[in-house]
CSV table of C-alpha atoms in Angstrom, one decimal:
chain,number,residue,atom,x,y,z
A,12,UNK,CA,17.1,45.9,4.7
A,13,UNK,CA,18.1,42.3,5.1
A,14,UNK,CA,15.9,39.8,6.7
A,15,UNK,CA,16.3,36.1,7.9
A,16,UNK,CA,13.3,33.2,8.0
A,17,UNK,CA,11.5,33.2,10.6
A,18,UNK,CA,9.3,29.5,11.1
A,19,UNK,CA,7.2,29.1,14.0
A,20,UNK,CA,5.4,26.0,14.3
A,21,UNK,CA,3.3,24.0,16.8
A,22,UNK,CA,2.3,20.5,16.9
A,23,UNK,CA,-1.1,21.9,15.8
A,24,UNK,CA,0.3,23.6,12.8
A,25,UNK,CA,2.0,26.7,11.6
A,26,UNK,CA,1.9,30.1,13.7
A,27,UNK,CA,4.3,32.0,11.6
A,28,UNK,CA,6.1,31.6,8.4
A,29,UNK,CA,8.0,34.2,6.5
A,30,UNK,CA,10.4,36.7,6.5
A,31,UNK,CA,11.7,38.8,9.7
A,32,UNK,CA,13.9,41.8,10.1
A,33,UNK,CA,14.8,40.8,13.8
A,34,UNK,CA,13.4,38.0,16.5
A,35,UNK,CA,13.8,38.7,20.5
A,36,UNK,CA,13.4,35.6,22.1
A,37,UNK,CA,12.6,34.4,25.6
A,38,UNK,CA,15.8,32.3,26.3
A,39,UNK,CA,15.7,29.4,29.3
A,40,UNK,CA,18.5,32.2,30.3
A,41,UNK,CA,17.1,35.2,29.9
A,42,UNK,CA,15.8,36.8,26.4
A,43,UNK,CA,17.9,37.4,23.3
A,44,UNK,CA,17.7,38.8,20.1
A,45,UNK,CA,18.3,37.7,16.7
A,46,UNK,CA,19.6,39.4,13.6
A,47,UNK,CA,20.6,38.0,10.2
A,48,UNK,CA,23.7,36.6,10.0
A,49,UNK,CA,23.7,35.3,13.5
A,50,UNK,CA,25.7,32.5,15.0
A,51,UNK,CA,24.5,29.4,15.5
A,52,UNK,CA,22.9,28.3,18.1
A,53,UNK,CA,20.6,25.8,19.7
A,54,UNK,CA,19.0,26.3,22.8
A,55,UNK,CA,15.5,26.1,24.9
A,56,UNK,CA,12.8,28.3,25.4
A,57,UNK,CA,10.9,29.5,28.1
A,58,UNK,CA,7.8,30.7,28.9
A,59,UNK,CA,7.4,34.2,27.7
A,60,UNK,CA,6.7,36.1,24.3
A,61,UNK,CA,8.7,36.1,20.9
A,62,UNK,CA,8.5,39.1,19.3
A,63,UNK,CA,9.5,39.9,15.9
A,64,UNK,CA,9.3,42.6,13.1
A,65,UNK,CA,8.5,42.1,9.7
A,66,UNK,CA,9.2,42.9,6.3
A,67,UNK,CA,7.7,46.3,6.2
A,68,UNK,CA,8.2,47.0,10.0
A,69,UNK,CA,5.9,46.2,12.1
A,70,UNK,CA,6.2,44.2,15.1
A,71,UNK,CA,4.1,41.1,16.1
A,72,UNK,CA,4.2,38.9,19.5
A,73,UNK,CA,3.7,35.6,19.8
A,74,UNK,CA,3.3,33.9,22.9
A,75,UNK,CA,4.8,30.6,23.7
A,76,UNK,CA,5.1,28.3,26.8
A,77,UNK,CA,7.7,25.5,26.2
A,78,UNK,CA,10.1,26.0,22.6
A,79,UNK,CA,13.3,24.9,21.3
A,80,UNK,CA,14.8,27.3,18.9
A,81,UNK,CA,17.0,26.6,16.2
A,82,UNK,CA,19.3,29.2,14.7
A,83,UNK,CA,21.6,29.5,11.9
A,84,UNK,CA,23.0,33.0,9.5
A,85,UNK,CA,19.4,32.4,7.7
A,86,UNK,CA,17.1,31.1,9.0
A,87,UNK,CA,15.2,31.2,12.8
A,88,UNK,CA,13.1,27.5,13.5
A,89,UNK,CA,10.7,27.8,16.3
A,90,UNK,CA,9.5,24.5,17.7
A,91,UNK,CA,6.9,25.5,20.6
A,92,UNK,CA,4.1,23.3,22.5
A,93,UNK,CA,1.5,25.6,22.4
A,94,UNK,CA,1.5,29.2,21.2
A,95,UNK,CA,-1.3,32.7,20.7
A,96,UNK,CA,-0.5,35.0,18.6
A,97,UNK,CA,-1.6,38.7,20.3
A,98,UNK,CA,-3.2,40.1,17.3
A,99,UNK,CA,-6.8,40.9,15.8
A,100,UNK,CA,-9.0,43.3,13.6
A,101,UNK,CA,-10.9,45.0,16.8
A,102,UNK,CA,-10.5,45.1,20.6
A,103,UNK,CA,-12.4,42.7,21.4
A,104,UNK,CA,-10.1,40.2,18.8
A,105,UNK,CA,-7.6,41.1,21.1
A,106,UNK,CA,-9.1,41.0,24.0
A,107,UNK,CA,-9.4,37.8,23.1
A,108,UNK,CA,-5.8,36.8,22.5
A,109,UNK,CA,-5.2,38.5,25.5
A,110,UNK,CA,-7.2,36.0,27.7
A,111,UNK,CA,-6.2,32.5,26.2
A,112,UNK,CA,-2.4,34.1,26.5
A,113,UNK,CA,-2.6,34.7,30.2
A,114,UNK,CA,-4.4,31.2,30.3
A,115,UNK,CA,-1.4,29.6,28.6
A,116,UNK,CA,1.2,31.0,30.4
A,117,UNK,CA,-0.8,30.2,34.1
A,118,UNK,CA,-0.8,26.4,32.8
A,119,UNK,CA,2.5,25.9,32.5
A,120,UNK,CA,3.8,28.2,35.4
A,121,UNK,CA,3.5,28.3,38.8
A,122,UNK,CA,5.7,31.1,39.9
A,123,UNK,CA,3.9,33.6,40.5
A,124,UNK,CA,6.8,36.1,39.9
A,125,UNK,CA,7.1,34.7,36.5
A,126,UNK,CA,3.6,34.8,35.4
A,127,UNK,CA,3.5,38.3,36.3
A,128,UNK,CA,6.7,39.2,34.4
A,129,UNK,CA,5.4,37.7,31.5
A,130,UNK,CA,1.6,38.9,31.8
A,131,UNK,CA,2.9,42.1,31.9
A,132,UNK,CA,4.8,41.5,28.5
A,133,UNK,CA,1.8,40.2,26.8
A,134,UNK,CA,-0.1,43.6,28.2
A,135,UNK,CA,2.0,46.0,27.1
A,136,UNK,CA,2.3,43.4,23.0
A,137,UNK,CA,-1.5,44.5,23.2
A,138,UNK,CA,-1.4,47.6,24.0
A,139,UNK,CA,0.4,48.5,20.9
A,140,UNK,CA,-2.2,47.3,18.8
A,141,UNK,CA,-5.2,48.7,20.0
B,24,UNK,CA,-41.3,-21.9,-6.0
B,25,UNK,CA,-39.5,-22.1,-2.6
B,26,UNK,CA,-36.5,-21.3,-5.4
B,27,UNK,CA,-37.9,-17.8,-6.1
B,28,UNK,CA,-39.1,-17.1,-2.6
B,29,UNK,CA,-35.2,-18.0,-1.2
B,30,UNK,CA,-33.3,-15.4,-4.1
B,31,UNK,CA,-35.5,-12.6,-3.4
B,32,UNK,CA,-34.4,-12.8,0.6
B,33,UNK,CA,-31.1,-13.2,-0.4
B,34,UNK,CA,-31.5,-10.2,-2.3
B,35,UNK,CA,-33.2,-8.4,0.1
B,36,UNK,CA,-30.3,-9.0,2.6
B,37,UNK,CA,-27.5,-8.6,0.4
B,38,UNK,CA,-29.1,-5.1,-0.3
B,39,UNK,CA,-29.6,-4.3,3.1
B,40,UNK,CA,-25.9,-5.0,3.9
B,41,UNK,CA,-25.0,-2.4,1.2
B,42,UNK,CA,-26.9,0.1,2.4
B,43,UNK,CA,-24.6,-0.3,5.8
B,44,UNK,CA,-21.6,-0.5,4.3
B,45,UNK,CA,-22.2,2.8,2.0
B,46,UNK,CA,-23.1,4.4,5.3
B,47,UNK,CA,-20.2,3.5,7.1
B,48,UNK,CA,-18.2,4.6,4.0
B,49,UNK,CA,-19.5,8.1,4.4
B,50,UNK,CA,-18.9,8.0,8.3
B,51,UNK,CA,-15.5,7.3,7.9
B,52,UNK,CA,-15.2,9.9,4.7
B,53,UNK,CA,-16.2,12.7,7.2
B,54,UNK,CA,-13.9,11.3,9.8
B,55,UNK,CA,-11.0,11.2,7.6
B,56,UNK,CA,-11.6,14.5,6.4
B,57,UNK,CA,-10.9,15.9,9.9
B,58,UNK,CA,-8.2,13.9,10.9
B,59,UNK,CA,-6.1,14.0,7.9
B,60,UNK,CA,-6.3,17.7,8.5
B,61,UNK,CA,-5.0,17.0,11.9
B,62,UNK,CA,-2.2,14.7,10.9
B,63,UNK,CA,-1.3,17.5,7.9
B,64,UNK,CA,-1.1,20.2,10.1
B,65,UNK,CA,1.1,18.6,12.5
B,66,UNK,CA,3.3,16.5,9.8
B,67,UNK,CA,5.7,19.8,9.3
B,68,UNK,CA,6.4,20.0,13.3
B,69,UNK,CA,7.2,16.4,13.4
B,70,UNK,CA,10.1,16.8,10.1
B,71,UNK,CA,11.3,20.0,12.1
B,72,UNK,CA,12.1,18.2,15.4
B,73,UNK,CA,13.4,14.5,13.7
B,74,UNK,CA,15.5,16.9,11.8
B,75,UNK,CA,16.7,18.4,14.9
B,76,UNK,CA,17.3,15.8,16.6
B,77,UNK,CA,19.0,13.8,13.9
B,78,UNK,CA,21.4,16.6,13.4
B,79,UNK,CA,22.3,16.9,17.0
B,80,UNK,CA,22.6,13.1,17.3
B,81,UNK,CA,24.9,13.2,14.2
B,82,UNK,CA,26.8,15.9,14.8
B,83,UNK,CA,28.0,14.6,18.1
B,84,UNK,CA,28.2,11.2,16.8
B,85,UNK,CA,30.8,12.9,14.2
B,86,UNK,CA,32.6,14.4,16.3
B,87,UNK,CA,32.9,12.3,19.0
B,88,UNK,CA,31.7,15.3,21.5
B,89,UNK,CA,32.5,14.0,25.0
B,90,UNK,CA,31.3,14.2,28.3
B,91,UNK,CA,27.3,13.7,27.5
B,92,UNK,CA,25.5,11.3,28.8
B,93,UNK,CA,22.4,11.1,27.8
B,94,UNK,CA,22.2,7.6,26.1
B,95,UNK,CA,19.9,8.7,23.7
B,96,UNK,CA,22.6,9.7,20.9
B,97,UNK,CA,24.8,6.5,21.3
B,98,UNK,CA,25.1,4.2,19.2
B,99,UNK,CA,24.1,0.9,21.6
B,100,UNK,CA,26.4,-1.8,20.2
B,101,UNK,CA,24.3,-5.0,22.0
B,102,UNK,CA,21.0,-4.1,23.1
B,103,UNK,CA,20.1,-6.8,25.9
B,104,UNK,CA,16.3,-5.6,26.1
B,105,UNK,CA,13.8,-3.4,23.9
B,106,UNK,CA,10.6,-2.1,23.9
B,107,UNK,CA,8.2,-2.7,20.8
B,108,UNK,CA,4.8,0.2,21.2
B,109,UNK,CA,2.6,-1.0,18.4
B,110,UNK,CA,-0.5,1.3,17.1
B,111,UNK,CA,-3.6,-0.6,15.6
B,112,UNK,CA,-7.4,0.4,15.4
B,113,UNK,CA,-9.4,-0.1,18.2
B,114,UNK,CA,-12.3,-1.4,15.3
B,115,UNK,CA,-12.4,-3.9,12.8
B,116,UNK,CA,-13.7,-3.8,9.2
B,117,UNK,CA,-11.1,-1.7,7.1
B,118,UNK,CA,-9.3,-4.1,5.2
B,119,UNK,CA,-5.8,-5.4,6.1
B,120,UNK,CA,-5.2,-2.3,8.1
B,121,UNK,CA,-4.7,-4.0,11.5
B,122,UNK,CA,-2.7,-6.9,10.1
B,123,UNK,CA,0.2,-5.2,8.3
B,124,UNK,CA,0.6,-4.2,11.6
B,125,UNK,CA,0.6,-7.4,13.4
B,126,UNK,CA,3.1,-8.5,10.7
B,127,UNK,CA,5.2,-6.0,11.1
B,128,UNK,CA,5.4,-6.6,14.9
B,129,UNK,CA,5.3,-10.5,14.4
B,130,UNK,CA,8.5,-10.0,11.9
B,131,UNK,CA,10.2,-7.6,14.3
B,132,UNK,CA,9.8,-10.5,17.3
B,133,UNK,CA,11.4,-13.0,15.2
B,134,UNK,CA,14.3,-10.6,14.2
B,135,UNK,CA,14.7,-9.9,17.5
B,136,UNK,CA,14.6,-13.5,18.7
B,137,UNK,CA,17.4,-14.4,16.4
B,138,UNK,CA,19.5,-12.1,17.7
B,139,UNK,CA,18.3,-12.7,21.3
B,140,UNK,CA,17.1,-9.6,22.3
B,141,UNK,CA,14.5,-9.9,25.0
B,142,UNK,CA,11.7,-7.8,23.9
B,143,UNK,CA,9.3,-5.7,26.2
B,144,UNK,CA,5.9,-5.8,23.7
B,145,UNK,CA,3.3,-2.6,24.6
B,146,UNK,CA,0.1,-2.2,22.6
B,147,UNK,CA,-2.4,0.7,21.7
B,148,UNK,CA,-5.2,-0.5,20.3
B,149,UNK,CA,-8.0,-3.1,21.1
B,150,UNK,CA,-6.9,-5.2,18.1
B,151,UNK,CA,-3.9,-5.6,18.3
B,152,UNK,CA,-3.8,-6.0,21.3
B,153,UNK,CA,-7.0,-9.0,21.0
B,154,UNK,CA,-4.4,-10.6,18.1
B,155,UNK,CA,-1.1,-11.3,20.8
B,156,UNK,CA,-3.1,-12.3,23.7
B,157,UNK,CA,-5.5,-14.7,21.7
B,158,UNK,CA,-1.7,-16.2,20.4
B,159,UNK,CA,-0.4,-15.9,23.9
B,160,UNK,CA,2.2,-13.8,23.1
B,161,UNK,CA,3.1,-11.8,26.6
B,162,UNK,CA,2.0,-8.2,26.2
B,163,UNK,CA,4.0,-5.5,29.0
B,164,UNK,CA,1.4,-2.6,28.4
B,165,UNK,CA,-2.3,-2.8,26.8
B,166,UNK,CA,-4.0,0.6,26.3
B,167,UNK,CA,-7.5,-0.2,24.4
B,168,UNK,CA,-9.2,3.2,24.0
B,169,UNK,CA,-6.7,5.4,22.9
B,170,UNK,CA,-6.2,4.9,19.6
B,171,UNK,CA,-9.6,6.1,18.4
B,172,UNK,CA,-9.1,9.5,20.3
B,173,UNK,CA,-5.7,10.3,20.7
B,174,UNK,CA,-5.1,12.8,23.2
B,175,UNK,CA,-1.4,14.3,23.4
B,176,UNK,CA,-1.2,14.3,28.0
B,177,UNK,CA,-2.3,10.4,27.7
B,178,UNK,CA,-0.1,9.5,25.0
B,179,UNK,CA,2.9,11.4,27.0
B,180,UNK,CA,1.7,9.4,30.2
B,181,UNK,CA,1.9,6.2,27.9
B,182,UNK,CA,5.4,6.4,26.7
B,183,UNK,CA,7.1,8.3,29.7
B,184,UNK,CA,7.8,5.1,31.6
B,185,UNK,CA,9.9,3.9,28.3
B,186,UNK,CA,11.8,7.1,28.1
B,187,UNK,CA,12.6,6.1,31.9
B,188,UNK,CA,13.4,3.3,31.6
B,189,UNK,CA,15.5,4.0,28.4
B,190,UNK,CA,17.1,6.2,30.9
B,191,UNK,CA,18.0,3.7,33.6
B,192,UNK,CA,19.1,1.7,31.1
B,193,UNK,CA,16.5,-0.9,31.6
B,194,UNK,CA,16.2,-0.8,28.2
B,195,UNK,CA,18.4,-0.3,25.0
B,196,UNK,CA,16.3,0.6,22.6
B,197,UNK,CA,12.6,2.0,21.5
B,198,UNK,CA,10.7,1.2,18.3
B,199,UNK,CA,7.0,2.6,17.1
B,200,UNK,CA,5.1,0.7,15.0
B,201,UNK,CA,1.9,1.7,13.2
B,202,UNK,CA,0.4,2.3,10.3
B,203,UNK,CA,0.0,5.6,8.9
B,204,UNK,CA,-2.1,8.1,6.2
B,205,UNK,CA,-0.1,8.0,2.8
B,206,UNK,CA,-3.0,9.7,0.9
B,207,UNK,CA,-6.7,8.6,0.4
B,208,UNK,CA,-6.3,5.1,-1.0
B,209,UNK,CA,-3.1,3.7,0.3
B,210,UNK,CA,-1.1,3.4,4.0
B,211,UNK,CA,2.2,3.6,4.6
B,212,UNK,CA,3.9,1.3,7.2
B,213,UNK,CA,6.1,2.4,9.6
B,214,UNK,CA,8.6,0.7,11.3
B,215,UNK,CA,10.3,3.9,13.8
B,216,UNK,CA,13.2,3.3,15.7
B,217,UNK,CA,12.8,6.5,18.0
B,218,UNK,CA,15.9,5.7,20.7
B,219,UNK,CA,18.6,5.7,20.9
B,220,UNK,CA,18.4,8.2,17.8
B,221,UNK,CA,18.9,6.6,14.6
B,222,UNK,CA,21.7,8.3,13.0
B,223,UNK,CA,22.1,6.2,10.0
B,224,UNK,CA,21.3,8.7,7.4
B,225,UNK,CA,23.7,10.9,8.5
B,226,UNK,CA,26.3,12.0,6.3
B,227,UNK,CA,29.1,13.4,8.3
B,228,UNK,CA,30.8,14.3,5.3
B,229,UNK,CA,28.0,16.4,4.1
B,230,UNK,CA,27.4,18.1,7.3
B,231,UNK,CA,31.1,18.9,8.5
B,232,UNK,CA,31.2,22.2,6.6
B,233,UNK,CA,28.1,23.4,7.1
B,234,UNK,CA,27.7,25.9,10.0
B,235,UNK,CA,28.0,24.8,13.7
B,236,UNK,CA,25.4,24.0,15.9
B,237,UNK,CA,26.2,25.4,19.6
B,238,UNK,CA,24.1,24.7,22.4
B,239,UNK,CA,24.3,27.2,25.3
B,240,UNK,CA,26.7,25.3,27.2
B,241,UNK,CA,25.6,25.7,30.9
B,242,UNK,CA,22.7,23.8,31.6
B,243,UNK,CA,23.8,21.2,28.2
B,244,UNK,CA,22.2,18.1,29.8
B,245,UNK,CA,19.3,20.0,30.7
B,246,UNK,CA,18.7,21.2,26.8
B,247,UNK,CA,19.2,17.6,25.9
B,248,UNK,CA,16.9,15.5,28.2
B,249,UNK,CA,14.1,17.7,27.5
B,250,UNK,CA,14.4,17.8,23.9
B,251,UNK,CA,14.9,14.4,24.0
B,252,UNK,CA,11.6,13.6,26.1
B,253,UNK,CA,9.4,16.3,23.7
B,254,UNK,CA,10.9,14.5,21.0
B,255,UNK,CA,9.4,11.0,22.3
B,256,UNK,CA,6.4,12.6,23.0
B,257,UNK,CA,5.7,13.7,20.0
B,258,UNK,CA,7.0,10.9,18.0
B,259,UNK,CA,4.2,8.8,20.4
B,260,UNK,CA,1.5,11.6,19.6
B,261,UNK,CA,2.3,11.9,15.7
B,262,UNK,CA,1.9,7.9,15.5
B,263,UNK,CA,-1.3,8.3,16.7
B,264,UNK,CA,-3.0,10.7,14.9
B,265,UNK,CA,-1.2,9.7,11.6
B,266,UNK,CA,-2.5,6.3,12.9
B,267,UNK,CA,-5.9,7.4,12.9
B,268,UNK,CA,-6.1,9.0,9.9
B,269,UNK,CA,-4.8,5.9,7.9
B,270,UNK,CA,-7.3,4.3,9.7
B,271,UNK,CA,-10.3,5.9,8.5
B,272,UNK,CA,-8.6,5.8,4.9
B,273,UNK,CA,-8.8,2.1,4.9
B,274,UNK,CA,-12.1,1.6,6.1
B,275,UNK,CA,-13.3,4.2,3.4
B,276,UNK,CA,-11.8,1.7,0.6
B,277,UNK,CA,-12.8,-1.2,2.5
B,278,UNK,CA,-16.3,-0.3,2.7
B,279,UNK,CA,-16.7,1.4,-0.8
B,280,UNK,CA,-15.2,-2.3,-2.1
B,281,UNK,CA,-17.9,-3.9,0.0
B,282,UNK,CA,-20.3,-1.9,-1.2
B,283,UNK,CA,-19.1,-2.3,-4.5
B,284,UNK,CA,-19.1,-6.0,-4.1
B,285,UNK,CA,-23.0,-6.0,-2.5
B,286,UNK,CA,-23.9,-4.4,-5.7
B,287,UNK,CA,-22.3,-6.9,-7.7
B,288,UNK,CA,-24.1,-9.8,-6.0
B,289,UNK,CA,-27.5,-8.0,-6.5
B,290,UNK,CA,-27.1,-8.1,-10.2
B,291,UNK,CA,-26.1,-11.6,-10.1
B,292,UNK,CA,-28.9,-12.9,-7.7
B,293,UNK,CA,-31.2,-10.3,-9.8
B,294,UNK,CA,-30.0,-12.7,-13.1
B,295,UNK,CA,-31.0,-15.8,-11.2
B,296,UNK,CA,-34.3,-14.7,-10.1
B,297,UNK,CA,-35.1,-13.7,-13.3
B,298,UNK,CA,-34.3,-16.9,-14.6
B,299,UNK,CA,-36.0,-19.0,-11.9
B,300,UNK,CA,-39.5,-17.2,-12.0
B,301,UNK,CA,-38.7,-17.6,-16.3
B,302,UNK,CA,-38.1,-21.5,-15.1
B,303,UNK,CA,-41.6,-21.5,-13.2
B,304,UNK,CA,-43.5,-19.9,-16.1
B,305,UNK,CA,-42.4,-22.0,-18.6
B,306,UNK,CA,-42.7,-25.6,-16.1
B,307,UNK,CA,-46.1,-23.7,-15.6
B,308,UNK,CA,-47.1,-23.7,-19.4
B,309,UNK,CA,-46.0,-26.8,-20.5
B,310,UNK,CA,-47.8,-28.3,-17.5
B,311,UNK,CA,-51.2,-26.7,-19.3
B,312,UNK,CA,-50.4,-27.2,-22.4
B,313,UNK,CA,-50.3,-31.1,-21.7
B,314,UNK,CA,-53.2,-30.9,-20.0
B,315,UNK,CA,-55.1,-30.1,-23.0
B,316,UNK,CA,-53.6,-32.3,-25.2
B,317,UNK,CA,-54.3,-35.3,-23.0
B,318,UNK,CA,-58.1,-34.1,-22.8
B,319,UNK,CA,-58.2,-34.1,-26.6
C-alpha cells in the first residue's frame, strides 16, 4: 500500500509526524481528501477535524481550528493554531480529549450551526475508539 | 591593624556577592531549561511557514502572477517609511545581551538614514526601550512587560497595527530585531526582514521544475491575507520566545563568569590578608625583640 507524509504541527510543537495511507481534510470550502500522488495544492483550513489512516490501518482524528495545508505527490504539511488529538488508553483519556475539543472549536466559532456540525464529527471520532 | 580589619570586609562582601550571583545563575538555569523547550518545540512551525511563505512569494515573483494585490510579495523598489520592532530583556545583568541589540538597531537607523528612509522605531522590552529614550531617539511604540512573558494574543495585538498599516501602505517595509537562543553559551543575532517577504534566496531556477503550487482560486486574496497576517504573528511570537530563551542563556554565562570572577578575588584578597596579618606579626616581634635588647 503506498502512503504519503503526513506533518502536523502547531506553534506549540508536533501533533503528528509520519506516514499516512489517506488525509480528509476540513477545506475553508468544504472537506477533501488526500491520496498519494495528489496535485498540488495550497489552501486554508477550517474549523473542523482532519482525519487520517495510518500505516497499518487505523484511523485517527485530529481536531484543528485555524490551518493552512500544504500539498504536494508526497508529502501532506499541516500548519494549524491550535490542535487535540481524539485519542487515549481508557474512557476517561477520551473523555478528556473530547471536552478540550469542543472547547477549541467553541473559541474560535460562533455559529452555532457550525459548532454543532463539527461537535458532532468529533463525537462520532470518539465513539470509534471507545 | 585597620589593614587586616578592612581585607577581611572586603572579603566578606566579595563572598557575599558570589553567593548572589551563583543563585541567580541557577534561577536562570531552571528558566532556560523551560523556555528553550518552548522555543524548540515551536522552532519546526516557524521553518514550515517561512518556507511557505517564501515559496509562495517566490513563485509569484517568478512568474510574474498577476492580478494580486496584496503588497506583501512585492518587491518595494523605494520604501519612503519603515517600521523597526526591536526585542530586548526587560532586566539587566546578562552580559552584552541587550546591547548587540541596541547595535543592531543603532546600525540599522544609520543605514536607513543614509538612504533616507523615515523610520517608525517600536520597542519590546524595558531596556531597550530605557537606552533610545535616555539618547532621545523618538520611539512610536514602547511595550515594557512583555518580553519577560510572552503571550501569543498580546504579541498579535502588538504587531497587528504594522500589518495595517503595511497594508494601507503607510509603510513599506517591516523588520524584527532581537536576539535569539543559538545553544547554551552563545546568541544568535537576528536582523528579520518579515514584509514585504524577502525573496532573496529564491532560486527561480531551482524551483521552476519542481511541482506547482495552486491555491484554490476563488477566495485567492482571502488565502493570502490571512496567511500573511498568521505569518506576522508568528514571526512577532517566535522572536519572543526565542528572545527569551537567549535571554536566560546569557545571564546563565554572565553570572557563572561573575561568580567565577568573585571567587577569584577571594583568593587574591585571601593572599593579602595572609600577608598583612604575617606583616603585623613580624612588626609585632621585632617591636619585642628591641625591647629587650634595649633593656639589656
Amino acid at each position: 500500500m503506498e502512503t504519503l507524509k503526513l506533518e502536523i504541527l502547531t506553534p506549540n510543537g508536533l501533533i503528528f509526524d509520519g506516514q499516512a495511507q489517506s488525509v480528509t481534510l476540513p477545506g475553508e470550502e468544504g472537506e477533501f481528501g488526500v491520496l498519494p500522488h495528489h496535485a498540488s495544492i495550497t489552501t486554508l483550513l477550517s474549523a473542523g477535524v482532519i482525519d487520517f489512516e495510518t500505516e497499518n490501518g487505523t484511523t485517527e482524528s485530529i481536531v484543528v481550528n485555524w490551518g493552512v495545508v500544504q500539498v504536494d505527490e508526497t508529502k501532506v504539511v499541516v500548519l494549524v493554531d491550535g490542535a487535540v488529538a481524539i485519542r487515549g488508553e481508557n474512557e476517561s483519556d477520551v473523555a478528556k480529549a473530547l471536552e478540550d475539543a469542543k472547547k477549541l472549536i467553541h473559541d474560535v466559532s460562533d455559529s452555532n450551526v457550525a459548532i454543532a456540525a463539527v461537535s458532532a464529527k468529533i463525537e462520532s471520532a470518539a465513539f470509534r475508539l471507545v | 591593624m585597620a589593614n587586616l580589619k578592612d581585607i577581611q570586609r572586603k572579603i566578606k562582601s566579595v563572598s557575599n556577592t558570589q553567593k548572589t550571583t551563583r543563585a541567580m545563575k541557577l534561577v536562570s538555569t531552571a528558566k532556560l531549561r523551560r523556555a528553550e523547550e518552548l522555543a524548540k518545540r515551536s522552532r519546526l512551525f516557524a521553518q514550515k511557514t517561512n518556507e511557505l511563505i517564501t515559496e509562495l512569494s517566490g513563485r509569484i515573483n517568478c512568474h510574474k502572477i498577476g492580478g494580486i494585490s496584496s503588497r506583501s510579495f512585492e518587491i518595494i523598489e523605494e520604501p519612503k517609511m519603515v517600521d523597526i520592532v526591536f526585542v530586548t530583556a526587560d532586566k539587566g545583568l546578562c552580559g552584552g545581551f541587550n546591547l548587540q541589540t541596541i547595535k543592531a538597531v543603532k546600525a540599522l537607523l544609520r543605514e536607513h538614514k543614509e538612504k533616507k528612509i523615515k523610520v517608525r522605531l517600536r520597542g519590546i522590552g524595558k531596556k531597550g526601550v530605557e537606552f533610545f529614550t535616555y539618547n532621545e531617539v523618538e520611539l512610536m511604540d514602547a511595550v515594557k512587560d512583555l518580553s519577560s512573558a510572552p503571550d501569543v494574543a498580546r504579541s498579535a495585538e502588538f504587531i497587528q497595527s504594522s500589518i495595517r498599516d503595511f497594508n494601507d501602505g503607510i509603510i513599506d517595509g517591516l523588520h524584527i530585531v532581537y536576539n535569539g537562543y543559538k545553544n547554551v553559551i552563545t546568541q544568535e543575532l537576528h536582523v528579520n526582514k518579515i514584509l514585504p517577504v524577502d525573496v532573496d534566496d529564491f532560486d527561480c531556477e531551482e524551483n521552476v521544475q519542481s511541482s506547482m503550487v495552486e491555491i484554490e482560486a476563488e477566495d485567492e486574496e482571502k488565502v493570502l491575507d490571512s496567511l500573511i497576517t498568521k505569518y506576522v504573528e508568528y514571526n512577532m511570537y517566535y522572536a519572543l520566545i526565542d528572545s527569551v530563551a537567549a535571554e536566560h542563556s546569557a545571564r546563565m554565562q554572565a553570572m557563572d563568569a561573575a561568580t567565577n570572577n568573585a571567587k577569584e578575588m577571594v583568593k587574591t584578597l585571601n593572599v593579602q590578608f595572609n600577608k598583612a596579618r604575617q606583616e603585623a606579626i613580624t612588626t609585632e616581634l621585632i617591636e619585642i625583640i628591641s625591647g629587650v635588647e634595649s633593656m639589656k
